[in-house]
Each structure stands twice: as structure tokens, then as C-alpha cells.
CSV table of C-alpha atoms in Angstrom, one decimal:
chain,number,residue,atom,x,y,z
A,1,UNK,CA,-2.9,81.0,-27.4
A,2,UNK,CA,-3.6,82.2,-23.8
A,3,UNK,CA,-4.9,79.9,-21.1
A,4,UNK,CA,-8.2,81.8,-21.2
A,5,UNK,CA,-8.8,81.1,-24.9
A,6,UNK,CA,-7.6,77.6,-24.6
A,7,UNK,CA,-10.0,76.8,-21.8
A,8,UNK,CA,-12.9,78.2,-23.8
A,9,UNK,CA,-11.9,76.0,-26.8
A,10,UNK,CA,-11.3,72.9,-24.7
A,11,UNK,CA,-14.7,73.2,-23.0
A,12,UNK,CA,-16.3,73.2,-26.5
A,13,UNK,CA,-14.3,70.2,-27.5
A,14,UNK,CA,-15.3,68.2,-24.4
A,15,UNK,CA,-19.0,69.1,-24.6
A,16,UNK,CA,-19.8,65.7,-26.1
A,17,UNK,CA,-17.4,63.7,-23.8
A,18,UNK,CA,-18.3,65.2,-20.4
A,19,UNK,CA,-21.1,66.5,-18.3
A,20,UNK,CA,-18.7,69.1,-16.9
A,21,UNK,CA,-16.6,70.2,-19.9
A,22,UNK,CA,-15.4,73.6,-18.5
A,23,UNK,CA,-14.5,72.1,-15.1
A,24,UNK,CA,-12.6,69.2,-16.8
A,25,UNK,CA,-10.7,71.7,-19.0
A,26,UNK,CA,-9.7,73.7,-15.9
A,27,UNK,CA,-8.5,70.7,-14.0
A,28,UNK,CA,-6.5,69.5,-17.0
A,29,UNK,CA,-4.9,72.9,-17.5
A,30,UNK,CA,-4.0,73.2,-13.8
A,31,UNK,CA,-2.4,69.8,-13.9
A,32,UNK,CA,-0.4,70.8,-17.0
A,33,UNK,CA,0.8,73.9,-15.1
A,34,UNK,CA,1.6,71.9,-12.0
A,35,UNK,CA,-0.7,73.9,-9.7
A,36,UNK,CA,-4.1,73.4,-8.2
A,37,UNK,CA,-7.2,74.8,-10.0
A,38,UNK,CA,-7.8,77.5,-7.5
A,39,UNK,CA,-4.2,78.8,-7.8
A,40,UNK,CA,-4.5,78.8,-11.6
A,41,UNK,CA,-7.7,80.8,-11.6
A,42,UNK,CA,-6.3,83.3,-9.0
A,43,UNK,CA,-3.1,83.8,-11.0
A,44,UNK,CA,-4.9,84.9,-14.1
A,45,UNK,CA,-5.6,83.3,-17.4
A,46,UNK,CA,-3.6,85.4,-19.8
A,47,UNK,CA,-0.4,83.3,-19.7
A,48,UNK,CA,0.7,81.0,-22.5
A,49,UNK,CA,-0.8,77.5,-22.6
A,50,UNK,CA,1.7,74.9,-21.3
A,51,UNK,CA,3.0,72.3,-23.8
A,52,UNK,CA,1.5,69.3,-22.1
A,53,UNK,CA,-2.1,70.5,-22.2
A,54,UNK,CA,-2.9,69.3,-25.7
A,55,UNK,CA,-2.0,65.7,-24.8
A,56,UNK,CA,-4.1,65.7,-21.6
A,57,UNK,CA,-7.1,67.1,-23.5
A,58,UNK,CA,-6.8,64.4,-26.2
A,59,UNK,CA,-6.9,61.7,-23.4
A,60,UNK,CA,-10.1,63.2,-22.0
A,61,UNK,CA,-11.7,63.4,-25.5
A,62,UNK,CA,-11.2,59.6,-25.5
A,63,UNK,CA,-13.3,59.5,-22.3
A,64,UNK,CA,-10.4,58.7,-20.0
A,65,UNK,CA,-11.5,59.7,-16.5
A,66,UNK,CA,-10.1,63.0,-15.2
A,67,UNK,CA,-9.0,61.2,-12.0
A,68,UNK,CA,-6.8,58.8,-14.0
A,69,UNK,CA,-5.3,61.6,-16.1
A,70,UNK,CA,-4.4,63.9,-13.2
A,71,UNK,CA,-3.7,60.9,-10.8
A,72,UNK,CA,-5.6,62.1,-7.8
A,73,UNK,CA,-9.2,62.4,-6.4
A,74,UNK,CA,-10.4,64.2,-3.4
A,75,UNK,CA,-12.6,62.2,-0.9
A,76,UNK,CA,-14.0,63.4,2.4
A,77,UNK,CA,-11.1,65.4,3.9
A,78,UNK,CA,-8.3,63.7,2.1
A,79,UNK,CA,-6.7,63.5,-1.4
A,80,UNK,CA,-6.0,60.0,-2.8
A,81,UNK,CA,-3.8,58.8,-5.6
A,82,UNK,CA,-5.8,56.8,-8.2
A,83,UNK,CA,-4.9,55.1,-11.4
A,84,UNK,CA,-6.0,52.3,-13.8
A,85,UNK,CA,-7.1,49.1,-12.1
A,86,UNK,CA,-8.6,50.9,-9.1
A,87,UNK,CA,-12.1,52.2,-8.7
A,88,UNK,CA,-12.3,56.0,-8.6
A,89,UNK,CA,-13.8,57.2,-5.2
A,90,UNK,CA,-17.2,58.9,-5.6
A,91,UNK,CA,-18.7,61.6,-3.5
A,92,UNK,CA,-21.7,59.3,-2.9
A,93,UNK,CA,-19.5,57.0,-0.9
A,94,UNK,CA,-19.0,59.7,1.6
A,95,UNK,CA,-22.5,58.8,2.8
A,96,UNK,CA,-20.9,55.8,4.6
A,97,UNK,CA,-18.6,58.1,6.6
A,98,UNK,CA,-21.5,60.4,7.4
A,99,UNK,CA,-23.4,57.4,8.7
A,100,UNK,CA,-20.4,56.3,10.8
A,101,UNK,CA,-20.0,59.8,12.2
A,102,UNK,CA,-23.6,59.8,13.3
A,103,UNK,CA,-23.3,56.4,14.9
A,104,UNK,CA,-20.3,57.3,17.0
A,105,UNK,CA,-21.4,60.9,17.8
A,106,UNK,CA,-20.9,61.7,21.5
A,107,UNK,CA,-18.4,58.9,22.0
A,108,UNK,CA,-14.6,58.6,21.5
A,109,UNK,CA,-15.3,57.0,18.2
A,110,UNK,CA,-14.3,53.6,16.8
A,111,UNK,CA,-11.0,52.2,17.9
A,112,UNK,CA,-10.8,49.6,15.2
A,113,UNK,CA,-11.9,49.9,11.5
A,114,UNK,CA,-12.0,47.4,8.6
A,115,UNK,CA,-12.7,48.3,5.0
A,116,UNK,CA,-13.8,45.3,2.9
A,117,UNK,CA,-12.9,45.8,-0.7
A,118,UNK,CA,-10.8,48.8,0.1
A,119,UNK,CA,-9.7,49.8,-3.5
A,120,UNK,CA,-7.8,53.1,-3.2
A,121,UNK,CA,-8.2,53.0,0.6
A,122,UNK,CA,-10.7,55.8,0.4
A,123,UNK,CA,-13.1,54.7,3.2
A,124,UNK,CA,-10.5,53.3,5.6
A,125,UNK,CA,-8.2,56.3,5.3
A,126,UNK,CA,-11.1,58.8,5.5
A,127,UNK,CA,-12.2,57.1,8.8
A,128,UNK,CA,-8.7,57.1,10.2
A,129,UNK,CA,-8.4,60.8,9.4
A,130,UNK,CA,-11.7,61.4,11.1
A,131,UNK,CA,-10.7,59.5,14.3
A,132,UNK,CA,-7.0,60.0,15.1
A,133,UNK,CA,-7.0,57.3,17.8
A,134,UNK,CA,-8.4,54.6,15.5
A,135,UNK,CA,-6.4,51.8,13.7
A,136,UNK,CA,-7.6,49.8,10.8
A,137,UNK,CA,-7.1,47.4,8.0
A,138,UNK,CA,-8.1,47.4,4.3
A,139,UNK,CA,-8.9,44.1,2.6
A,140,UNK,CA,-8.9,43.6,-1.2
A,141,UNK,CA,-8.4,40.8,-3.6
A,142,UNK,CA,-6.6,43.0,-6.1
A,143,UNK,CA,-2.9,43.5,-5.7
A,144,UNK,CA,-3.1,46.7,-7.7
A,145,UNK,CA,-5.7,48.1,-5.2
A,146,UNK,CA,-3.6,47.0,-2.2
A,147,UNK,CA,-0.5,48.7,-3.6
A,148,UNK,CA,-2.5,51.9,-4.3
A,149,UNK,CA,-4.1,51.9,-0.8
A,150,UNK,CA,-0.8,51.3,0.9
A,151,UNK,CA,0.8,54.2,-1.1
A,152,UNK,CA,-2.1,56.5,-0.1
A,153,UNK,CA,-1.7,55.5,3.6
A,154,UNK,CA,2.0,56.4,3.4
A,155,UNK,CA,1.4,59.7,1.7
A,156,UNK,CA,-1.2,60.7,4.2
A,157,UNK,CA,1.0,59.8,7.2
A,158,UNK,CA,-1.4,57.0,8.2
A,159,UNK,CA,0.8,53.9,7.4
A,160,UNK,CA,1.4,53.3,11.1
A,161,UNK,CA,-2.3,53.0,11.7
A,162,UNK,CA,-3.5,51.3,8.5
A,163,UNK,CA,-2.6,47.8,7.3
A,164,UNK,CA,-3.5,46.5,3.8
A,165,UNK,CA,-4.1,42.8,3.4
A,166,UNK,CA,-5.2,40.4,0.6
A,167,UNK,CA,-8.6,38.8,1.2
A,168,UNK,CA,-12.3,38.7,0.7
A,169,UNK,CA,-15.6,39.6,2.3
A,170,UNK,CA,-14.9,37.3,5.3
A,171,UNK,CA,-12.4,39.9,6.6
A,172,UNK,CA,-9.6,38.9,9.1
A,173,UNK,CA,-11.7,36.7,11.4
A,174,UNK,CA,-11.7,39.5,14.0
A,175,UNK,CA,-14.4,41.9,15.1
A,176,UNK,CA,-14.2,45.7,14.5
A,177,UNK,CA,-16.0,48.7,15.9
A,178,UNK,CA,-16.6,50.0,12.3
A,179,UNK,CA,-17.0,47.9,9.2
A,180,UNK,CA,-17.0,49.7,5.9
A,181,UNK,CA,-17.7,48.2,2.5
A,182,UNK,CA,-18.4,49.4,-1.0
A,183,UNK,CA,-18.8,46.2,-3.0
A,184,UNK,CA,-19.7,45.8,-6.7
A,185,UNK,CA,-23.4,46.3,-7.1
A,186,UNK,CA,-24.1,47.0,-10.8
A,187,UNK,CA,-26.1,44.5,-12.9
A,188,UNK,CA,-24.0,42.8,-15.6
A,189,UNK,CA,-26.2,44.2,-18.4
A,190,UNK,CA,-26.2,47.8,-17.2
A,191,UNK,CA,-25.2,50.5,-19.7
A,192,UNK,CA,-22.5,52.7,-18.2
A,193,UNK,CA,-20.9,56.0,-19.2
A,194,UNK,CA,-17.9,55.4,-21.5
A,195,UNK,CA,-15.4,56.8,-18.9
A,196,UNK,CA,-16.6,54.1,-16.5
A,197,UNK,CA,-17.2,51.2,-18.9
A,198,UNK,CA,-14.0,51.6,-20.9
A,199,UNK,CA,-11.5,52.4,-18.1
A,200,UNK,CA,-12.6,51.4,-14.6
A,201,UNK,CA,-12.2,47.8,-13.4
A,202,UNK,CA,-15.2,45.6,-14.0
A,203,UNK,CA,-14.4,43.5,-11.0
A,204,UNK,CA,-15.2,46.5,-8.8
A,205,UNK,CA,-18.4,47.3,-10.6
A,206,UNK,CA,-20.4,44.3,-11.7
A,207,UNK,CA,-22.2,41.8,-9.4
A,208,UNK,CA,-24.4,39.4,-11.4
A,209,UNK,CA,-27.7,39.7,-13.2
A,210,UNK,CA,-29.4,41.8,-10.5
A,211,UNK,CA,-26.3,43.4,-9.0
A,212,UNK,CA,-26.8,41.6,-5.7
A,213,UNK,CA,-24.4,38.7,-5.9
A,214,UNK,CA,-21.8,40.2,-3.6
A,215,UNK,CA,-24.4,41.2,-1.0
A,216,UNK,CA,-25.5,37.6,-1.0
A,217,UNK,CA,-21.9,36.7,-0.1
A,218,UNK,CA,-21.4,39.5,2.4
A,219,UNK,CA,-24.7,39.1,4.4
A,220,UNK,CA,-23.8,35.7,6.0
A,221,UNK,CA,-20.3,36.8,7.1
A,222,UNK,CA,-20.5,40.4,8.1
A,223,UNK,CA,-22.4,40.1,11.4
A,224,UNK,CA,-19.6,38.3,13.1
A,225,UNK,CA,-17.2,41.1,12.1
A,226,UNK,CA,-19.1,43.8,14.0
A,227,UNK,CA,-18.0,44.3,17.6
A,228,UNK,CA,-20.5,44.9,20.3
A,229,UNK,CA,-21.7,48.5,20.0
A,230,UNK,CA,-20.2,48.7,16.6
A,231,UNK,CA,-21.7,49.3,13.2
A,232,UNK,CA,-21.3,48.3,9.5
A,233,UNK,CA,-21.9,50.8,6.8
A,234,UNK,CA,-22.4,49.2,3.4
A,235,UNK,CA,-22.8,51.1,0.1
A,236,UNK,CA,-25.8,50.1,-2.2
A,237,UNK,CA,-27.1,51.2,-5.5
A,238,UNK,CA,-29.9,53.7,-5.6
A,239,UNK,CA,-32.5,51.1,-6.5
A,240,UNK,CA,-31.3,48.5,-4.0
A,241,UNK,CA,-32.7,49.9,-0.7
A,242,UNK,CA,-35.2,47.1,-0.3
A,243,UNK,CA,-33.6,44.2,-2.1
A,244,UNK,CA,-30.2,44.5,-0.4
A,245,UNK,CA,-31.7,45.3,3.0
A,246,UNK,CA,-33.7,42.1,2.9
A,247,UNK,CA,-30.6,40.0,2.5
A,248,UNK,CA,-29.0,41.5,5.6
A,249,UNK,CA,-32.2,41.3,7.6
A,250,UNK,CA,-32.5,37.7,6.7
A,251,UNK,CA,-29.1,37.2,8.2
A,252,UNK,CA,-30.3,38.5,11.5
A,253,UNK,CA,-29.0,42.0,11.4
A,254,UNK,CA,-30.7,45.3,12.3
A,255,UNK,CA,-30.9,47.3,9.1
A,256,UNK,CA,-31.4,51.1,8.6
A,257,UNK,CA,-31.3,52.9,5.3
A,258,UNK,CA,-29.3,56.0,4.7
A,259,UNK,CA,-29.7,58.3,1.7
A,260,UNK,CA,-27.0,60.4,0.0
A,261,UNK,CA,-27.2,64.2,-0.5
A,262,UNK,CA,-29.3,63.8,-3.7
A,263,UNK,CA,-31.9,61.9,-1.7
A,264,UNK,CA,-31.1,58.5,-3.2
A,265,UNK,CA,-30.7,55.2,-1.3
A,266,UNK,CA,-27.0,54.8,-0.8
A,267,UNK,CA,-26.0,53.1,2.5
A,268,UNK,CA,-27.2,50.3,4.7
A,269,UNK,CA,-26.4,50.8,8.4
A,270,UNK,CA,-26.1,47.4,10.1
A,271,UNK,CA,-26.1,46.5,13.8
A,272,UNK,CA,-26.0,43.1,15.4
């Protein structure tokens, strides 16, 4: 079978397992070929199907996330390695970097950055790629996440400017020009898509009955981590604009709401 026919058949097979079956099929085929999707499409689709494609397709039919199957995910201007045990970066989280860019526009940018709950290192490494003079630290309670983030820093040539440390929402005890945080914010009883519910780490997703438990822990400690003139950008769920903001306002912080490209509440911008 040619790649062209296999892609058509695979898209039909994935119709019930994915919202983007054709794209998924193309990404899996490119991975099996060892090339990127664009190169595959430009090279033509009339070559034979590589042997490994069937196995990749079977994994996706079982709802395994594409990012875990191919091992990488693009975020901001960088490509990150991801795998089981680490939350997959979402485009919505780029809203935090957008907010930081706006805050520091017209300046030299932040010199110091901390990413609380760094996961794959996505937010920290995106910030360091944006501001080449900045240095930062990623904090996480998960050893798997810290190893993944450190590996990503090394692959991106950022290991000399990015440290990864075990810890929690209280950070390092120091102040930073830019504080980034994407905490768990999903209610415990929320129904999630199978590729999320079955594969991604629950510790990075769920935050109590109302999804606000981690914000309650973060609000009292984050203010003292923001340096004078600095900013904290905190991801929130699309229905948490008022409820999460109230927690940070009660802690004495100035709070502004930032929406993502779909117009949904996505980021709280905090100042002292």
C-alpha cells in the first residue's frame, strides 16, 4: 500500500479516537519515516508504507496521545521531548508567555525567571529562548518531570542558563523578575477525553472538588517571589477567571485577566 492510501485508511480508523484524524495519521506516518510532516508531504505520498506505521496507528487507536507516541511537542518557538509521567504542553499555555512579553515590552526583559511546576520545562525554556540574557530555574515535585525538563534544557542548549530543582509552590525563597506557573486546576469529578484521562499524570491535572486547591496554596506564597517591577503569569481554567482571581486579590496582589486566542479566560497577570 502507498503512503497516500494508508493515510486515507488511517484517518478513517481514527475518526472515533481523535478530533484531528488526518493530522494524527500524517504525524504518525512522518514519525515512522523518520522525517517531519512537511518533508513527507513535499516528498510525495506514493512510496511504500514503512513497517513501523501499523504499530504507531494501533497505539493511537487506543487513545495514546500523539505527543507520547512521537516523543515531542512544539511549544512557542521550541520543540520539547515529552513522555509518560509529564504533562503535554498545550498551545493555550503560550498565553502566559504572551502576557510576559507584553509586560516587558520596551525593556531589556526579565533577568531572572522561575517556573513553578515546570513539568517538561515548557514555560521556563520558552522564556529563556525569548530573552537570551535571562537565567532561570524550574521547580517540580516530580522526579520524572525534572529529568525531562533537564533533558530538554540540554537539547536546546539552555542547560547553562536553566536549573531544575525539586520543590513546591514556595519556590526557592528568592525573588524573580518573571514567575510562571501552570498548576493543576481541573475539578476532581471532571470528565476528560480518554487521551488525557488514561495517559497524562493526574497529579498535574486535578486540584480538588472545585479545581482551586492549588491556587489556595499558591496565593499566599507567590507575592514574595515577585521582584520589584516583576510579574507573575499563572494559568487558569476557562471558568476560573473570577474565582481564582479573587484568591490572589485577597492575598494583596494586583490581578489582571488575560484571554487565550479562543477568547477564553486563561492567565492571571499578578503584580505586587
